Structure formats: C-alpha cells, structure tokens
GROMACS .gro file of C-alpha atoms in nm:
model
  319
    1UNK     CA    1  19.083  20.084  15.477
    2UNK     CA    2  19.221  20.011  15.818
    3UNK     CA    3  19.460  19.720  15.631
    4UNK     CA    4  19.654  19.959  15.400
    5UNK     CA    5  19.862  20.066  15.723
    6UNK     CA    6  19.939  19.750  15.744
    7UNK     CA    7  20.250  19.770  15.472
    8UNK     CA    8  20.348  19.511  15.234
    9UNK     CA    9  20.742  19.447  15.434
   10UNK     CA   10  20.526  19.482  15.776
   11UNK     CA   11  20.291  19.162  15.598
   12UNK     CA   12  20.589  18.984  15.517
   13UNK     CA   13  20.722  18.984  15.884
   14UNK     CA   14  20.374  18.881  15.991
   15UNK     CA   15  20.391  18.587  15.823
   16UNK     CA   16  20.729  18.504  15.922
   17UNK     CA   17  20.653  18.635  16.312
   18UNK     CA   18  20.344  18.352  16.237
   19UNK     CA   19  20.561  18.078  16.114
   20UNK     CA   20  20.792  18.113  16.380
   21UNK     CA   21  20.522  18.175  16.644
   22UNK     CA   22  20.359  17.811  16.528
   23UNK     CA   23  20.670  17.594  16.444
   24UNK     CA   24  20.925  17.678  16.672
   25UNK     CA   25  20.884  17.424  16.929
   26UNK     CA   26  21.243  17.510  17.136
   27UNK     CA   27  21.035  17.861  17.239
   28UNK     CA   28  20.834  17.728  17.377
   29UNK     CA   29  20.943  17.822  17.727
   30UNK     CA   30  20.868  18.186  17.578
   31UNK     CA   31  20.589  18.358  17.752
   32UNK     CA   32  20.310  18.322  17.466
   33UNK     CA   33  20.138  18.626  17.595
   34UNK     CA   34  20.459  18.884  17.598
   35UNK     CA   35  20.491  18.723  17.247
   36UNK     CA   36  20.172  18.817  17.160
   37UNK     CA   37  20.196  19.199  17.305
   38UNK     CA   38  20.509  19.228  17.145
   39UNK     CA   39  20.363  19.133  16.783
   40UNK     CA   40  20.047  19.345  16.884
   41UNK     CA   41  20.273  19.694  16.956
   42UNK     CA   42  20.486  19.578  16.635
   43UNK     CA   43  20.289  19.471  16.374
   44UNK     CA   44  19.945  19.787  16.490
   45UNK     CA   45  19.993  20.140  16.323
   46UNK     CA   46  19.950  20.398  16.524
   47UNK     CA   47  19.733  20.530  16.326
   48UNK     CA   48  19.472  20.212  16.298
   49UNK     CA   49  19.142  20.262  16.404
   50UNK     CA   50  19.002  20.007  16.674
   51UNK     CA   51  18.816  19.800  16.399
   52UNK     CA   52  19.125  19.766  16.208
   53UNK     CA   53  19.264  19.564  16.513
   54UNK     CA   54  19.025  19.376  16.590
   55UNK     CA   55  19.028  19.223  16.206
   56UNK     CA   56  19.391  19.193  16.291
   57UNK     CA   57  19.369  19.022  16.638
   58UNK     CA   58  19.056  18.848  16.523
   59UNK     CA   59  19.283  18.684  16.161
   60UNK     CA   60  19.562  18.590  16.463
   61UNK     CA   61  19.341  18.435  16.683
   62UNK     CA   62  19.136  18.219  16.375
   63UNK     CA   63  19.480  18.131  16.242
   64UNK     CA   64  19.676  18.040  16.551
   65UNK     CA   65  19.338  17.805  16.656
   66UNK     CA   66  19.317  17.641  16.264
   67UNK     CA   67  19.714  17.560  16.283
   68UNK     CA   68  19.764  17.346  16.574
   69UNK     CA   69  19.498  17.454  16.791
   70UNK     CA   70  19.738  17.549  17.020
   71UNK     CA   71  19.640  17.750  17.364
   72UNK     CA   72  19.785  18.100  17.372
   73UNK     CA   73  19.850  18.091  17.749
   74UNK     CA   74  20.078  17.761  17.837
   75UNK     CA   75  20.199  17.453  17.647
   76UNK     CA   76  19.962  17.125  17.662
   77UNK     CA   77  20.053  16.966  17.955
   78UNK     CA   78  20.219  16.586  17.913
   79UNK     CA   79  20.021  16.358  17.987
   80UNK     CA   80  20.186  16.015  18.233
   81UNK     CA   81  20.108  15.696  18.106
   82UNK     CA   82  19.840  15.538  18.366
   83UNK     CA   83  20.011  15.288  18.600
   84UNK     CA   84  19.912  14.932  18.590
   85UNK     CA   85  19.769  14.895  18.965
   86UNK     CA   86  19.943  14.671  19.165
   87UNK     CA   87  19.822  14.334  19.273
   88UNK     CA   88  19.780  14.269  19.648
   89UNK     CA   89  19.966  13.907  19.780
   90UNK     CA   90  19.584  13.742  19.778
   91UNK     CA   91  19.500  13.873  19.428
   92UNK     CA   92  19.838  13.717  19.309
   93UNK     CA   93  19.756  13.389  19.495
   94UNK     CA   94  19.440  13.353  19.381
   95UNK     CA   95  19.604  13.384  18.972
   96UNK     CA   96  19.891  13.102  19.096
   97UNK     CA   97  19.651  12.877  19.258
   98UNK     CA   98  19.419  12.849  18.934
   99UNK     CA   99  19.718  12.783  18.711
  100UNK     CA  100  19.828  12.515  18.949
  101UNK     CA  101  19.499  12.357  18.966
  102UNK     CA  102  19.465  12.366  18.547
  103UNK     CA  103  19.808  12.106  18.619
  104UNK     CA  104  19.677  11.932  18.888
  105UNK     CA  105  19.918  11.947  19.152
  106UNK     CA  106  19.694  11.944  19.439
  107UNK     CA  107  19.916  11.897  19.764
  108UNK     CA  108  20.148  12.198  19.572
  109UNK     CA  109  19.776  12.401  19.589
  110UNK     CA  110  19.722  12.268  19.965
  111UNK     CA  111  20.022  12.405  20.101
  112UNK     CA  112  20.013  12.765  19.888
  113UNK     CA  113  19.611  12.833  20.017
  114UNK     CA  114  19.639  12.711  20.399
  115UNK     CA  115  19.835  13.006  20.429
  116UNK     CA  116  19.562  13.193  20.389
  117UNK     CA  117  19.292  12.984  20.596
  118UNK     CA  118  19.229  13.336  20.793
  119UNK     CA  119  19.192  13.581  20.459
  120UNK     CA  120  18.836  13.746  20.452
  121UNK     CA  121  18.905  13.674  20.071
  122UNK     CA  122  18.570  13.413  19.948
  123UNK     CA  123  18.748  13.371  19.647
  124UNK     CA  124  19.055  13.283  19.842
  125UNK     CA  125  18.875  13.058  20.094
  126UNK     CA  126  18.664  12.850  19.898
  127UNK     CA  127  18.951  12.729  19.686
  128UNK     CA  128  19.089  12.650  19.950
  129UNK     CA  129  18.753  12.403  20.040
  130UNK     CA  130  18.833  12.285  19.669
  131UNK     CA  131  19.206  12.204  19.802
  132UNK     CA  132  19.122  12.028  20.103
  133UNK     CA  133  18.857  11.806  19.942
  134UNK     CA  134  19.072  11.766  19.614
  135UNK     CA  135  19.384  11.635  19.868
  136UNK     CA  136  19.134  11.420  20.033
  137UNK     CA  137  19.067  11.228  19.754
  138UNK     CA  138  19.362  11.179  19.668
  139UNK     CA  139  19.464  10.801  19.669
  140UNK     CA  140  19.742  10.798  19.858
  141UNK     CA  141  19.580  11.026  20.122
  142UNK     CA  142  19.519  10.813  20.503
  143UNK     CA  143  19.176  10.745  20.599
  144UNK     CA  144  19.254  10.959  20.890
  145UNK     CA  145  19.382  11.223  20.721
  146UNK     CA  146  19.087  11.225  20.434
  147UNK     CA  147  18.837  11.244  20.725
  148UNK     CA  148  19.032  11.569  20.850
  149UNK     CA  149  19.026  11.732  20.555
  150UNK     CA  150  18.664  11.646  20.437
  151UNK     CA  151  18.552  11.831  20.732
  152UNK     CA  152  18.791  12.119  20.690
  153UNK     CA  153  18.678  12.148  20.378
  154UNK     CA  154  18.313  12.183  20.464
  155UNK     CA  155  18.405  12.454  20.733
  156UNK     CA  156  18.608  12.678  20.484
  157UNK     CA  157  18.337  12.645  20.213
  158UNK     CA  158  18.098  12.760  20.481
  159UNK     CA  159  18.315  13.024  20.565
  160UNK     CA  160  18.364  13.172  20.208
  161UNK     CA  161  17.953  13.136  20.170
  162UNK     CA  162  17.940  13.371  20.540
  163UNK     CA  163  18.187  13.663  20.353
  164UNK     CA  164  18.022  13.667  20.019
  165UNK     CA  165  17.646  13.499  19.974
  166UNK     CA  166  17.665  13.575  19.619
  167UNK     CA  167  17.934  13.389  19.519
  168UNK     CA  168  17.838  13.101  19.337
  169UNK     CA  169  18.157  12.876  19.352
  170UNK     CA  170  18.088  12.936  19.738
  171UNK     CA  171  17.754  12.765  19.751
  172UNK     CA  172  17.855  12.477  19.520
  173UNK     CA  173  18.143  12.355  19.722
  174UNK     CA  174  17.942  12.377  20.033
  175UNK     CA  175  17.704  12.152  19.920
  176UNK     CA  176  17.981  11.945  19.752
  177UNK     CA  177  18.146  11.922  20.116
  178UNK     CA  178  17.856  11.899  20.313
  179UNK     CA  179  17.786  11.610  20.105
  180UNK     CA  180  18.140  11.391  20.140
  181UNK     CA  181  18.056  11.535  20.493
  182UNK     CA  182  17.751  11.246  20.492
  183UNK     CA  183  17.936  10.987  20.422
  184UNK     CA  184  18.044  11.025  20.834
  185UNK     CA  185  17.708  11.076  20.959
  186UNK     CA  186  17.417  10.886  21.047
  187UNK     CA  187  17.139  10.825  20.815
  188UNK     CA  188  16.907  11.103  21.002
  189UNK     CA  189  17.185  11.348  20.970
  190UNK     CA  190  17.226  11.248  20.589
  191UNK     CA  191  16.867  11.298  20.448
  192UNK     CA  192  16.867  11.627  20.669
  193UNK     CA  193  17.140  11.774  20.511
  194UNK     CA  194  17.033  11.663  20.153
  195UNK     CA  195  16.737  11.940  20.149
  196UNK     CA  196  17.052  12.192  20.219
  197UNK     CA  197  17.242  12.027  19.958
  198UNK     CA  198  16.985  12.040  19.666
  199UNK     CA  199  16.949  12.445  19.800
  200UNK     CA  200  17.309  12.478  19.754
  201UNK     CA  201  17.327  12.354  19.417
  202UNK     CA  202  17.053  12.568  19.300
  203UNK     CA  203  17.182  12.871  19.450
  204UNK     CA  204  17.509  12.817  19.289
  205UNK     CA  205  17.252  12.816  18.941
  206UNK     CA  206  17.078  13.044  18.981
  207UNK     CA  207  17.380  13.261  19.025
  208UNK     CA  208  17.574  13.115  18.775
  209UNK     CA  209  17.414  12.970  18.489
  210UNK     CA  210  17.713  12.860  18.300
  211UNK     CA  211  17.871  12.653  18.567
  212UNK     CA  212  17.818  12.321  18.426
  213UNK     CA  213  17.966  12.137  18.732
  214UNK     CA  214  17.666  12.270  18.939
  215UNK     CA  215  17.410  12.120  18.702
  216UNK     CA  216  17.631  11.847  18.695
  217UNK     CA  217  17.604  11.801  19.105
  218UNK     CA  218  17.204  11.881  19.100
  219UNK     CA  219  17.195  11.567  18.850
  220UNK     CA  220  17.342  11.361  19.076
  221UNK     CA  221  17.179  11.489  19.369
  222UNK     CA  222  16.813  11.419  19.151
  223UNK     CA  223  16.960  11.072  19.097
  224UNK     CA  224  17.114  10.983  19.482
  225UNK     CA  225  16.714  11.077  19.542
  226UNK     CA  226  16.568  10.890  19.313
  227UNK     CA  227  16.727  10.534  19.410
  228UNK     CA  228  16.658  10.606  19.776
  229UNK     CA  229  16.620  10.260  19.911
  230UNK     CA  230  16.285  10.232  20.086
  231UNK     CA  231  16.399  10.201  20.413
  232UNK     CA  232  16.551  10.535  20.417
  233UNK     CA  233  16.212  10.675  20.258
  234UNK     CA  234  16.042  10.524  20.559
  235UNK     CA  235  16.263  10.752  20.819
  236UNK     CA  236  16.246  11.080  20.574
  237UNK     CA  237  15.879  11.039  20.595
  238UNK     CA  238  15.883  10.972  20.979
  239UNK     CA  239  16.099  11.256  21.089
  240UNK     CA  240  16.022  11.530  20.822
  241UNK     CA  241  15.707  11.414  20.701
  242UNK     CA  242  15.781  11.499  20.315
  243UNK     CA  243  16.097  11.282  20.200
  244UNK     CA  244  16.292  11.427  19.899
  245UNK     CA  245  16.183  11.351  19.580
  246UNK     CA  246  16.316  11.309  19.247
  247UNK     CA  247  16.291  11.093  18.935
  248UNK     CA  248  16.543  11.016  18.665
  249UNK     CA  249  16.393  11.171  18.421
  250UNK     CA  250  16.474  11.523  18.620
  251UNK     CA  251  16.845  11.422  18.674
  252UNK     CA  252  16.892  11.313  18.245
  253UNK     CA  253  16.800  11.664  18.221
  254UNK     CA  254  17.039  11.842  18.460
  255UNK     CA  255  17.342  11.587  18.327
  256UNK     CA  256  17.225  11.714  18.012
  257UNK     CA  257  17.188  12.036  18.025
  258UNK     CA  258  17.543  12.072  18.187
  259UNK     CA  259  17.677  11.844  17.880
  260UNK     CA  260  17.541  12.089  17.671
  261UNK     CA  261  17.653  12.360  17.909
  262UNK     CA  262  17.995  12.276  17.837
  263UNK     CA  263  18.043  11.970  17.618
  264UNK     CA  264  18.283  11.690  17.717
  265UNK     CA  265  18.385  11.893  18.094
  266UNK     CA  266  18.385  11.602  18.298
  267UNK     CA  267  18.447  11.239  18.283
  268UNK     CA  268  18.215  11.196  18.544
  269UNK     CA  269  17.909  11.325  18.430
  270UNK     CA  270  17.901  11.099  18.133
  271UNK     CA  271  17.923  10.813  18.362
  272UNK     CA  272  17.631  10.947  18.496
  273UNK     CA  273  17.423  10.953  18.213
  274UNK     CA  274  17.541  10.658  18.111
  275UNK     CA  275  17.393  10.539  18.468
  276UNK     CA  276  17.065  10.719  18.404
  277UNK     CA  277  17.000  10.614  18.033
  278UNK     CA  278  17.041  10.254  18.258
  279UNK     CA  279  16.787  10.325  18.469
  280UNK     CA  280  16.572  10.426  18.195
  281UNK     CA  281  16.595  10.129  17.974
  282UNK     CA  282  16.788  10.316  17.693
  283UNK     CA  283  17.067  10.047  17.643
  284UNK     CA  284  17.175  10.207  17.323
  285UNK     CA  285  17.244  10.587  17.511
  286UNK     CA  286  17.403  10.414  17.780
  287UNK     CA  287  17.659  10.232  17.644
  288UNK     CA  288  17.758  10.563  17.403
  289UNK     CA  289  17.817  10.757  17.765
  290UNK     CA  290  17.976  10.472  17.909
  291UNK     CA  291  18.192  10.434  17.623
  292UNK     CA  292  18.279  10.815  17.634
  293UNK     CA  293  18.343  10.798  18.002
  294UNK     CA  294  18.564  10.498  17.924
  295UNK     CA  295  18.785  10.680  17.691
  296UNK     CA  296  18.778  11.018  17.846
  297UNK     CA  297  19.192  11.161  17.868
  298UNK     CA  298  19.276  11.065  18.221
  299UNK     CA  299  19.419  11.375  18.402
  300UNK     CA  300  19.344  11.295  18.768
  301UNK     CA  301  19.268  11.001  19.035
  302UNK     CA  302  18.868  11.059  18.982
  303UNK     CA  303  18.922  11.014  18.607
  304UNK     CA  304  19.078  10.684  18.647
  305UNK     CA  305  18.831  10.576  18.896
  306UNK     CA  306  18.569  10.647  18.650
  307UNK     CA  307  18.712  10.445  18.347
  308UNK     CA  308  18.696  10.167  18.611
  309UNK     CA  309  18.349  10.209  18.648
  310UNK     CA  310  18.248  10.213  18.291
  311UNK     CA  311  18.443   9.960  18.176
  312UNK     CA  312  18.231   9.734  18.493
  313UNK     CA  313  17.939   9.872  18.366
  314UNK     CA  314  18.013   9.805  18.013
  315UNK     CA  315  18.117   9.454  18.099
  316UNK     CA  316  17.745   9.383  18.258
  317UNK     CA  317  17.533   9.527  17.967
  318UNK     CA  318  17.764   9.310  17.697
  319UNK     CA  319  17.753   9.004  17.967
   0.00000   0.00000   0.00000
C-alpha cells in the first residue's frame, strides 16, 4: 500500500512537523503555504502513487481543520473592539437637562436649554417649553416676567410639534402651554383654543399610552368642561354652534386611569380626584384623595400649592 513508503522515522517527524505546525504560535509570521510545500516534498516518496497523496494531503487537511480550525493561508485577523459612538453637544444636553429636572433646579435648566432655542432638536426644544413654563411658575418669578415666558413657552412647544409630529411630549406641552396661554386671552379666544387643547392631549395618547401626565391633563381638561359656567356655554354655542362637552364621570376615568398608569406620579392629580369624587357625591373617595394629596412628599412650588388646597378642601367637607 501507498502508506508503507511512508517509513516509521519519516511518521515520527510527521507528527512532530504537525505539533509544531499547530502549536507554535511565534511562526506564525511563517508563510503557511511554503510550510506546507516544504512538508509535502519532505514527508511524499518518490515513489507514491497519486492516491497515496491524496490520503496523505487529505489526513493533513482533516487534522489541521479538527485542531484549531486554523486557515492554511493567513493568521485570523484581530478583531478592534467597537468604539462607543460619540455623543453630539445636544445629545449630551438633552442627558444633563433630565438629571437636572429629576432635582428640580429649574432656572439651572432655563439657562442650560435657551442656548439651544435655535436647535432643530424636538427633544431639545420642547424641554425647553417645559423650562420656560416650569420657571414661570415659579413663585418668586414677576408677573411680567411669568407672562413672557408662558408665551415663550407655547411658541417653542409649537416649534418642537413643527420638527417632529410624532413626538408625544411635543403635543402634550403644547396643549399644556396653549392652555396657561388662556389665562391672557379673552373668553372667545379661550373656548377656541380648548377644542385644540383636548386634540393635543389625545394626540400625545394616542402616541404614548404610558404617559400618565397626559391622561392626567385630558382629566382635567374633561373636568374645566364640565363646570363650564353657563354663560360661557351660551357664547360656545353662539359662535361655534356645538360647545365642548364633558361630564365628570369621563374625567374620574382619565384621573384614574393615569393613577393606575403610574400610581402615586403626581400630587396633583389626586387633588383632582379628590375634586371629582366631590362633584360626584362620593364624600368617602374624596376625602381619601384629598388626604393623599395632603400628605404627598413636597418636592416643588406646585406640590406645596396643592397641600394648600386639600387641606381647604378638607377643612369644608369636616366643617
């Protein structure tokens, strides 16, 4: 057979030539395939026919593959660790600006995001609404000065709404601002804007689920609606023909549903439902909301406003 001329000494070397071939990693600037020619016109008898070789190349081949599975031709290339992209100046002020919000240092939030009033960033811009509103309400803030800023804030949430429709944070805080907005208008102006409003809020919804605050604002919206004093009725009917409509029952189940949406979010709307159950003759649900909007952790002006309010209201139901 082709693998006596193949001697026993010559099999000994193979194995060693093999060893060496696999496990010597400092040769590996070696040219594999003048390695493998060399072994070839070393290890093949003269006198072997072709089928003996190709057992032989065919054994190298399987047992070079089984080893390491290593390629004949070139060493395995090293692969670079990937690079961790780099964040562009509005990326990185977007990250800052939500950690300073989580603390509450508003005018610190102003100043970082109205230098960037003229990014084409929505994300940037209507945080920026949420700064100039949050500032505004501020208790120390002028009247002068809140009026400035409520409108700013309405024209950057607009803004951020115009560069990205489907951002839901966008819609809310336009029809947050367009709302404080109101509160400088005429009556006519007022009930206009609160069928863009309601929109608003429901876009925000509908793209966004999970935002509790948005139910949050469509409860109060239903609510505002549903104590519309007659008079105001009278000129919704006489200018648009169909005033907005609402009931409490529709706004207990938007405060709810954003309770339940995320439980205990905001000291606000459990004033609200406290105000609703009210309305509804539920003394016993009201005072547990007004109760729970009493004692709600104070972290901001709004939150100390609204322990005011439910202790008032509190006061009433046990007068």
């Amino acid at each position: 057979m082709a693998y006596r001329n193949v001697s026993r000494a010559s099999a000994s070397s193979f194995r060693q030539f093999l060893h060496s071939f696999l496990g010597n990693q400092s040769g590996e600037r070696m040219n594999r395939l003048a390695r493998l020619r060399y072994f070839t016109s070393k290890y093949f008898t003269t006198n072997a026919g072709s089928a003996s070789k190709l057992r032989i190349g065919t054994f190298v081949a399987g047992s070079l593959a089984a080893s390491r599975g290593l390629s004949f031709w070139s060493a395995p290339a090293k692969e670079e660790e990937p690079k961790e992209p780099e964040l562009s100046p509005e990326e990185i002020a977007i990250a800052e600006a939500d950690q300073i919000y989580k603390n509450y240092e508003f005018l610190k939030l102003y100043d970082l995001l109205i230098a960037f009033k003229d990014s084409s960033n929505a994300e940037l811009i209507w945080r920026l609404a949420r700064a100039c509103r949050d500032v505004a309400q501020m208790s120390e803030t002028t009247k002068e000065r809140k009026k400035e800023l409520t409108y700013a804030a309405y024209e950057y949430a607009k803004k951020a709404v115009e560069l990205n429709d489907e951002n839901f944070a966008a819609h809310k805080w336009v029809g947050i601002t367009l709302s404080d907005v109101g509160d400088y208008e005429g009556t006519k102006k007022k009930i206009n804007d609160s069928y863009v409003i309601k929109d608003e809020f429901q876009r925000a919804i509908d793209l966004n689920p999970n935002d509790a605050t948005s139910k949050h604002l469509l409860g109060q919206w239903c609510y505002t609606v549903a104590e519309l004093p007659w008079y105001q009725q009278k000129i919704a009917a006489a200018i648009f023909g169909t005033p907005p409509t609402s009931t409490y029952e529709e706004a207990l189940r938007w405060f709810t549903d954003a309770e339940q949406t995320d439980p205990n979010f905001y000291s606000r709307n459990h004033l609200w439902l406290g105000m609703t159950y009210l309305k509804l003759n539920n003394k016993k649900m009201a005072l547990y909301y007004f109760i729970k909007a009493r004692d709600y952790p104070p972290k901001k002006d709004e939150d100390y406003q609204v322990q005011k309010e439910a202790k008032e209201y509190l006061a009433k139901i046990s007068s």
